[in-house]
Short mmCIF file of C-alpha atoms in Angstrom, two decimals:
data_model
loop_
_atom_site.label_atom_id
_atom_site.label_comp_id
_atom_site.label_asym_id
_atom_site.label_seq_id
_atom_site.Cartn_x
_atom_site.Cartn_y
_atom_site.Cartn_z
CA UNK A 25 4.90 48.59 -11.49
CA UNK A 26 4.26 47.83 -7.81
CA UNK A 27 4.36 44.09 -8.45
CA UNK A 28 7.74 44.19 -10.19
CA UNK A 29 9.11 46.47 -7.49
CA UNK A 30 7.83 44.22 -4.72
CA UNK A 31 9.27 41.07 -6.35
CA UNK A 32 12.56 42.87 -6.79
CA UNK A 33 12.55 43.80 -3.08
CA UNK A 34 11.91 40.19 -2.10
CA UNK A 35 14.74 39.04 -4.36
CA UNK A 36 17.12 41.64 -2.89
CA UNK A 37 16.33 40.59 0.68
CA UNK A 38 16.74 36.92 -0.33
CA UNK A 39 20.18 37.62 -1.73
CA UNK A 40 21.43 40.13 0.84
CA UNK A 41 19.89 39.03 4.11
CA UNK A 42 21.12 35.58 5.28
CA UNK A 43 18.15 35.08 7.61
CA UNK A 44 15.74 35.74 4.75
CA UNK A 45 17.74 33.41 2.52
CA UNK A 46 17.37 30.61 5.03
CA UNK A 47 13.71 31.36 5.74
CA UNK A 48 12.70 31.50 2.10
CA UNK A 49 14.75 28.42 1.14
CA UNK A 50 13.31 26.37 4.00
CA UNK A 51 9.77 27.57 3.15
CA UNK A 52 10.20 26.59 -0.49
CA UNK A 53 11.54 23.16 0.46
CA UNK A 54 8.75 22.50 2.97
CA UNK A 55 6.01 23.55 0.56
CA UNK A 56 7.67 21.64 -2.30
CA UNK A 57 7.79 18.45 -0.20
CA UNK A 58 4.15 18.82 0.82
CA UNK A 59 3.00 19.54 -2.73
CA UNK A 60 5.09 16.70 -4.16
CA UNK A 61 3.53 14.09 -1.87
CA UNK A 62 0.04 15.51 -2.44
CA UNK A 63 0.43 15.51 -6.21
CA UNK A 64 2.17 12.12 -6.23
CA UNK A 65 -0.66 10.63 -4.15
CA UNK A 66 -3.25 12.01 -6.59
CA UNK A 67 -1.34 10.69 -9.61
CA UNK A 68 -0.97 7.25 -7.99
CA UNK A 69 -4.74 7.20 -7.44
CA UNK A 70 -5.48 8.15 -11.05
CA UNK A 71 -6.69 11.65 -10.11
CA UNK A 72 -4.64 13.64 -12.62
CA UNK A 73 -7.61 15.96 -13.16
CA UNK A 74 -7.34 17.05 -9.53
CA UNK A 75 -3.67 17.83 -10.03
CA UNK A 76 -4.55 20.04 -12.99
CA UNK A 77 -7.36 21.69 -11.02
CA UNK A 78 -5.06 22.31 -8.05
CA UNK A 79 -2.37 23.86 -10.23
CA UNK A 80 -4.92 26.07 -12.03
CA UNK A 81 -6.51 27.27 -8.79
CA UNK A 82 -3.08 28.05 -7.32
CA UNK A 83 -2.11 30.11 -10.37
CA UNK A 84 -5.45 31.93 -10.58
CA UNK A 85 -5.41 32.58 -6.82
CA UNK A 86 -1.90 33.98 -7.09
CA UNK A 87 -2.95 36.24 -9.96
CA UNK A 88 -5.96 37.57 -8.02
CA UNK A 89 -4.02 38.21 -4.82
CA UNK A 90 -1.17 39.87 -6.70
CA UNK A 91 -3.41 42.70 -7.86
CA UNK A 92 -5.56 42.88 -4.73
CA UNK A 93 -4.82 45.73 -2.39
CA UNK A 94 -4.91 45.78 1.41
CA UNK A 95 -5.26 42.01 1.70
CA UNK A 96 -2.84 39.93 3.71
CA UNK A 97 -1.63 37.49 1.06
CA UNK A 98 -1.08 34.83 3.70
CA UNK A 99 -4.69 33.81 3.01
CA UNK A 100 -3.29 32.21 -0.15
CA UNK A 101 -2.50 29.24 2.10
CA UNK A 102 -6.23 28.50 2.24
CA UNK A 103 -6.00 26.96 -1.25
CA UNK A 104 -3.52 24.14 -0.48
CA UNK A 105 -5.19 23.63 2.92
CA UNK A 106 -8.60 23.11 1.34
CA UNK A 107 -7.14 20.67 -1.20
CA UNK A 108 -5.33 18.78 1.55
CA UNK A 109 -8.54 18.43 3.57
CA UNK A 110 -10.44 17.36 0.43
CA UNK A 111 -7.83 14.66 -0.27
CA UNK A 112 -8.05 13.40 3.32
CA UNK A 113 -11.84 13.16 3.08
CA UNK A 114 -12.06 11.68 -0.44
CA UNK A 115 -9.20 9.23 -0.06
CA UNK A 116 -9.54 8.23 3.59
CA UNK A 117 -9.51 4.52 2.71
CA UNK A 118 -6.36 4.80 0.62
CA UNK A 119 -4.65 6.88 3.32
CA UNK A 120 -5.57 4.24 5.87
CA UNK A 121 -3.94 1.59 3.70
CA UNK A 122 -0.74 3.61 3.56
CA UNK A 123 -0.71 4.11 7.32
CA UNK A 124 -1.45 0.42 7.98
CA UNK A 125 1.29 -0.62 5.57
CA UNK A 126 3.78 1.58 7.43
CA UNK A 127 2.77 0.09 10.77
CA UNK A 128 3.05 -3.48 9.59
CA UNK A 129 5.76 -5.49 11.20
CA UNK A 130 8.46 -6.45 8.75
CA UNK A 131 9.89 -9.95 8.86
CA UNK A 132 12.53 -10.21 11.50
CA UNK A 133 11.48 -7.00 13.28
CA UNK A 134 9.50 -8.72 15.98
CA UNK A 135 11.01 -11.36 18.13
CA UNK A 136 8.10 -13.46 19.18
CA UNK A 137 10.21 -15.16 21.78
CA UNK A 138 8.11 -18.25 21.35
CA UNK A 139 9.67 -21.65 21.07
CA UNK A 140 8.02 -24.13 18.80
CA UNK A 141 8.50 -27.84 18.67
CA UNK A 142 10.04 -28.59 15.29
CA UNK A 143 7.80 -31.59 14.97
CA UNK A 144 4.73 -29.42 15.67
CA UNK A 145 5.78 -26.97 12.93
CA UNK A 146 6.29 -29.79 10.44
CA UNK A 147 2.85 -31.09 11.33
CA UNK A 148 1.32 -27.65 10.70
CA UNK A 149 3.06 -27.39 7.32
CA UNK A 150 1.87 -30.86 6.32
CA UNK A 151 -1.69 -30.22 7.50
CA UNK A 152 -1.95 -26.91 5.62
CA UNK A 153 -0.56 -28.42 2.40
CA UNK A 154 -2.87 -31.43 2.66
CA UNK A 155 -5.89 -29.15 3.17
CA UNK A 156 -4.90 -26.96 0.22
CA UNK A 157 -4.41 -29.95 -2.07
CA UNK A 158 -7.71 -31.53 -1.06
CA UNK A 159 -9.56 -28.26 -1.60
CA UNK A 160 -7.79 -27.80 -4.93
CA UNK A 161 -8.77 -31.29 -6.04
CA UNK A 162 -12.43 -30.64 -5.14
CA UNK A 163 -12.54 -27.05 -6.50
CA UNK A 164 -13.24 -25.59 -3.07
CA UNK A 165 -12.40 -21.87 -2.92
CA UNK A 166 -10.23 -20.71 -0.03
CA UNK A 167 -7.98 -17.88 1.19
CA UNK A 168 -5.46 -18.51 3.96
CA UNK A 169 -3.42 -15.58 5.27
CA UNK A 170 -0.12 -16.37 6.99
CA UNK A 171 0.63 -13.58 9.43
CA UNK A 172 3.31 -12.76 11.97
CA UNK A 173 0.74 -11.35 14.36
CA UNK A 174 0.61 -8.15 12.32
CA UNK A 175 -2.95 -8.36 10.98
CA UNK A 176 -5.02 -5.50 12.42
CA UNK A 177 -7.77 -6.46 14.87
CA UNK A 178 -10.22 -4.77 12.54
CA UNK A 179 -9.68 -7.57 10.00
CA UNK A 180 -9.51 -10.38 12.58
CA UNK A 181 -12.70 -9.20 14.29
CA UNK A 182 -14.55 -9.01 10.98
CA UNK A 183 -14.62 -12.80 11.13
CA UNK A 184 -14.99 -15.32 13.92
CA UNK A 185 -12.11 -15.89 16.30
CA UNK A 186 -11.17 -19.54 16.56
CA UNK A 187 -7.77 -19.57 18.33
CA UNK A 188 -7.37 -23.27 17.68
CA UNK A 189 -4.74 -25.70 16.49
CA UNK A 190 -4.17 -26.24 12.79
CA UNK A 191 -5.51 -29.36 11.19
CA UNK A 192 -6.38 -30.15 7.58
CA UNK A 193 -9.84 -31.38 8.61
CA UNK A 194 -10.65 -28.09 10.32
CA UNK A 195 -9.37 -25.99 7.43
CA UNK A 196 -11.38 -28.02 4.92
CA UNK A 197 -14.46 -27.83 7.14
CA UNK A 198 -14.25 -24.04 7.36
CA UNK A 199 -14.06 -23.63 3.60
CA UNK A 200 -16.60 -26.35 2.77
CA UNK A 201 -19.25 -24.73 0.55
CA UNK A 202 -22.24 -23.16 2.22
CA UNK A 203 -20.80 -23.31 5.74
CA UNK A 204 -21.09 -19.98 7.62
CA UNK A 205 -17.37 -19.15 7.46
CA UNK A 206 -16.53 -20.42 3.98
CA UNK A 207 -16.78 -17.06 2.25
CA UNK A 208 -14.07 -15.16 4.08
CA UNK A 209 -10.38 -15.54 4.76
CA UNK A 210 -8.67 -17.66 7.37
CA UNK A 211 -5.93 -15.97 9.37
CA UNK A 212 -3.12 -18.21 10.63
CA UNK A 213 -0.48 -16.97 13.03
CA UNK A 214 2.20 -19.47 13.97
CA UNK A 215 0.68 -22.80 14.85
CA UNK A 216 -2.78 -21.38 15.47
CA UNK A 217 -5.79 -20.55 13.36
CA UNK A 218 -6.63 -17.10 14.71
CA UNK A 219 -9.90 -16.49 12.92
CA UNK A 220 -11.97 -17.39 9.87
CA UNK A 221 -14.59 -15.73 7.72
CA UNK A 222 -12.62 -12.48 7.73
CA UNK A 223 -13.10 -9.65 5.24
CA UNK A 224 -9.99 -8.51 3.45
CA UNK A 225 -9.35 -5.26 1.51
CA UNK A 226 -9.52 -5.75 -2.25
CA UNK A 227 -6.56 -4.93 -4.43
CA UNK A 228 -6.87 -1.52 -6.10
CA UNK A 229 -4.12 -2.34 -8.58
CA UNK A 230 -6.17 -3.12 -11.69
CA UNK A 231 -3.26 -3.01 -14.13
CA UNK A 232 -1.12 -5.92 -12.96
CA UNK A 233 -3.79 -8.46 -12.04
CA UNK A 234 -4.91 -10.93 -14.76
CA UNK A 235 -8.46 -10.23 -15.83
CA UNK A 236 -9.61 -13.80 -15.23
CA UNK A 237 -8.97 -13.55 -11.49
CA UNK A 238 -12.05 -12.90 -9.38
CA UNK A 239 -12.81 -11.18 -6.10
CA UNK A 240 -11.28 -13.94 -3.98
CA UNK A 241 -7.91 -13.50 -5.65
CA UNK A 242 -8.19 -9.71 -5.49
CA UNK A 243 -8.80 -9.96 -1.76
CA UNK A 244 -5.85 -12.29 -1.37
CA UNK A 245 -3.62 -9.86 -3.28
CA UNK A 246 -5.13 -6.76 -1.68
CA UNK A 247 -4.26 -7.77 1.87
CA UNK A 248 -0.62 -8.30 0.88
CA UNK A 249 -0.50 -4.78 -0.58
CA UNK A 250 -1.21 -3.16 2.76
CA UNK A 251 0.16 -5.66 5.29
CA UNK A 252 3.30 -7.75 5.21
CA UNK A 253 1.63 -11.17 5.01
CA UNK A 254 1.49 -14.10 2.63
CA UNK A 255 -1.84 -15.25 1.29
CA UNK A 256 -2.57 -18.60 -0.32
CA UNK A 257 -5.62 -18.72 -2.57
CA UNK A 258 -7.44 -21.74 -3.98
CA UNK A 259 -9.63 -20.96 -6.97
CA UNK A 260 -13.21 -22.21 -6.79
CA UNK A 261 -13.48 -22.33 -10.58
CA UNK A 262 -10.24 -24.07 -11.50
CA UNK A 263 -8.76 -25.43 -8.26
CA UNK A 264 -5.50 -23.60 -9.02
CA UNK A 265 -3.47 -22.69 -5.93
CA UNK A 266 -1.84 -19.25 -5.98
CA UNK A 267 0.50 -17.51 -3.57
CA UNK A 268 0.36 -13.73 -3.14
CA UNK A 269 3.01 -11.56 -1.55
CA UNK A 270 3.54 -7.79 -1.57
CA UNK A 271 0.86 -7.22 -4.19
CA UNK A 272 2.17 -9.85 -6.60
CA UNK A 273 0.64 -13.25 -7.30
CA UNK A 274 2.30 -16.49 -8.36
CA UNK A 275 -0.14 -19.00 -9.80
CA UNK A 276 0.03 -22.78 -10.17
CA UNK A 277 1.82 -23.38 -6.88
CA UNK A 278 2.64 -27.06 -6.46
CA UNK A 279 3.35 -28.89 -3.20
CA UNK A 280 7.04 -28.03 -3.44
CA UNK A 281 6.32 -24.30 -3.76
CA UNK A 282 3.83 -24.50 -0.89
CA UNK A 283 6.29 -26.35 1.35
CA UNK A 284 8.99 -23.79 0.53
CA UNK A 285 6.66 -20.89 1.29
CA UNK A 286 5.42 -22.38 4.55
CA UNK A 287 8.89 -23.42 5.67
CA UNK A 288 10.17 -19.91 5.02
CA UNK A 289 7.19 -18.49 6.89
CA UNK A 290 7.79 -20.58 9.97
CA UNK A 291 11.57 -20.62 10.19
CA UNK A 292 12.49 -17.20 8.85
CA UNK A 293 9.63 -14.78 9.09
CA UNK A 294 8.28 -15.77 12.46
CA UNK A 295 11.87 -15.70 13.74
CA UNK A 296 10.93 -18.39 16.17
CA UNK A 297 13.28 -20.43 18.23
CA UNK A 298 13.48 -24.14 17.71
CA UNK A 299 12.91 -26.22 20.78
CA UNK B 16 3.81 -26.97 -12.93
CA UNK B 17 3.95 -23.43 -14.21
CA UNK B 18 5.07 -20.99 -11.57
CA UNK B 19 5.32 -17.93 -13.78
CA UNK B 20 4.73 -14.64 -12.12
CA UNK B 21 1.98 -13.03 -14.19
CA UNK B 22 3.18 -9.56 -13.26
CA UNK B 23 6.36 -9.99 -15.28
CA UNK B 24 6.15 -8.58 -18.81
CA UNK B 25 9.12 -9.45 -21.04
CA UNK B 26 11.08 -6.34 -22.06
CA UNK B 27 8.69 -3.79 -20.60
CA UNK B 28 10.33 -3.46 -17.17
CA UNK B 29 12.96 -0.96 -18.33
CA UNK B 30 10.46 1.22 -20.22
CA UNK B 31 8.22 1.33 -17.18
CA UNK B 32 11.11 2.41 -14.92
CA UNK B 33 12.11 5.19 -17.34
CA UNK B 34 8.52 6.42 -17.54
CA UNK B 35 8.24 6.43 -13.73
CA UNK B 36 11.49 8.39 -13.49
CA UNK B 37 10.33 11.12 -15.87
CA UNK B 38 6.91 11.31 -14.21
CA UNK B 39 8.64 11.85 -10.86
CA UNK B 40 10.89 14.52 -12.39
CA UNK B 41 7.81 16.28 -13.75
CA UNK B 42 6.11 16.12 -10.37
CA UNK B 43 9.18 17.53 -8.62
CA UNK B 44 9.33 20.42 -11.09
CA UNK B 45 5.61 21.12 -10.64
CA UNK B 46 5.89 20.95 -6.84
CA UNK B 47 8.88 23.29 -6.83
CA UNK B 48 7.14 25.73 -9.14
CA UNK B 49 4.02 25.82 -6.98
CA UNK B 50 6.04 26.19 -3.79
CA UNK B 51 8.03 29.12 -5.22
CA UNK B 52 4.73 30.70 -6.28
CA UNK B 53 3.33 30.16 -2.78
CA UNK B 54 6.28 31.71 -1.01
CA UNK B 55 6.32 34.63 -3.45
CA UNK B 56 2.62 35.37 -3.02
CA UNK B 57 2.77 35.09 0.78
CA UNK B 58 5.64 37.57 0.93
CA UNK B 59 4.13 40.04 -1.55
CA UNK B 60 1.84 41.90 0.74
CA UNK B 61 2.56 40.91 4.33
#
């Protein structure tokens, strides 16, 4: 058979010709890497059916081209190319999350070079905790995101820029029910409130989030999945304060846990210098 | 105050890691198989 003969020829050149050995091995590794990440991405996004479809189309395409005559079989590459483009179109949001997560600044990577007065930092920590406890006591819903300046402008500009000092009165005023900015998230960077009323990406991880948590908590968790930030959420229904980090949420945070989180944020993650 | 992390499930962490490992192995095998098929088909009739 021509097919058997041709495969045998390819195998012989792979074994006997070093340049072909290298070329074929590198080709296999490159394609394998590409296919692995494509298939892994689809599996992570619960699209196993697309993986099955892709595999079937590849096998059927191979079978058709094997018996076709006078066709350059390089057109076989159209199949994975089409699937790659389809993935990029269908999952553009998820791909953007992955890219944003890669670009996020990790703690300690950026030296802000800013000196903060230790007393000023302590004041900020106290003001934030007081605001959170007051809102918790009055069942006022809130999300506060603690960033190291790594929140994309797209999120900051979705709200209203404030660029003002932190005070418990201001935080409570922003989240007071029925005020214009109460329904979004507040972004804090250092000793400044950067913006409020911001829209955050919702968490897509439906398996690990308790079912009784609503959209506010999912937003608080979701932003930590894509960007290296801490979010503090106050539940409107129960007043429970939760802290989310890297896609995981810790509920029932008391003042000690809040002080620990905020102290770590200011003195370790911001990598600031004490005046 | 209860500071439990609700994402922790007692005793299921190890099973989940094993499952993830075998899923990844399966994906690697599938990717390798498809890549060998690709290279073979491309070289069949150049």
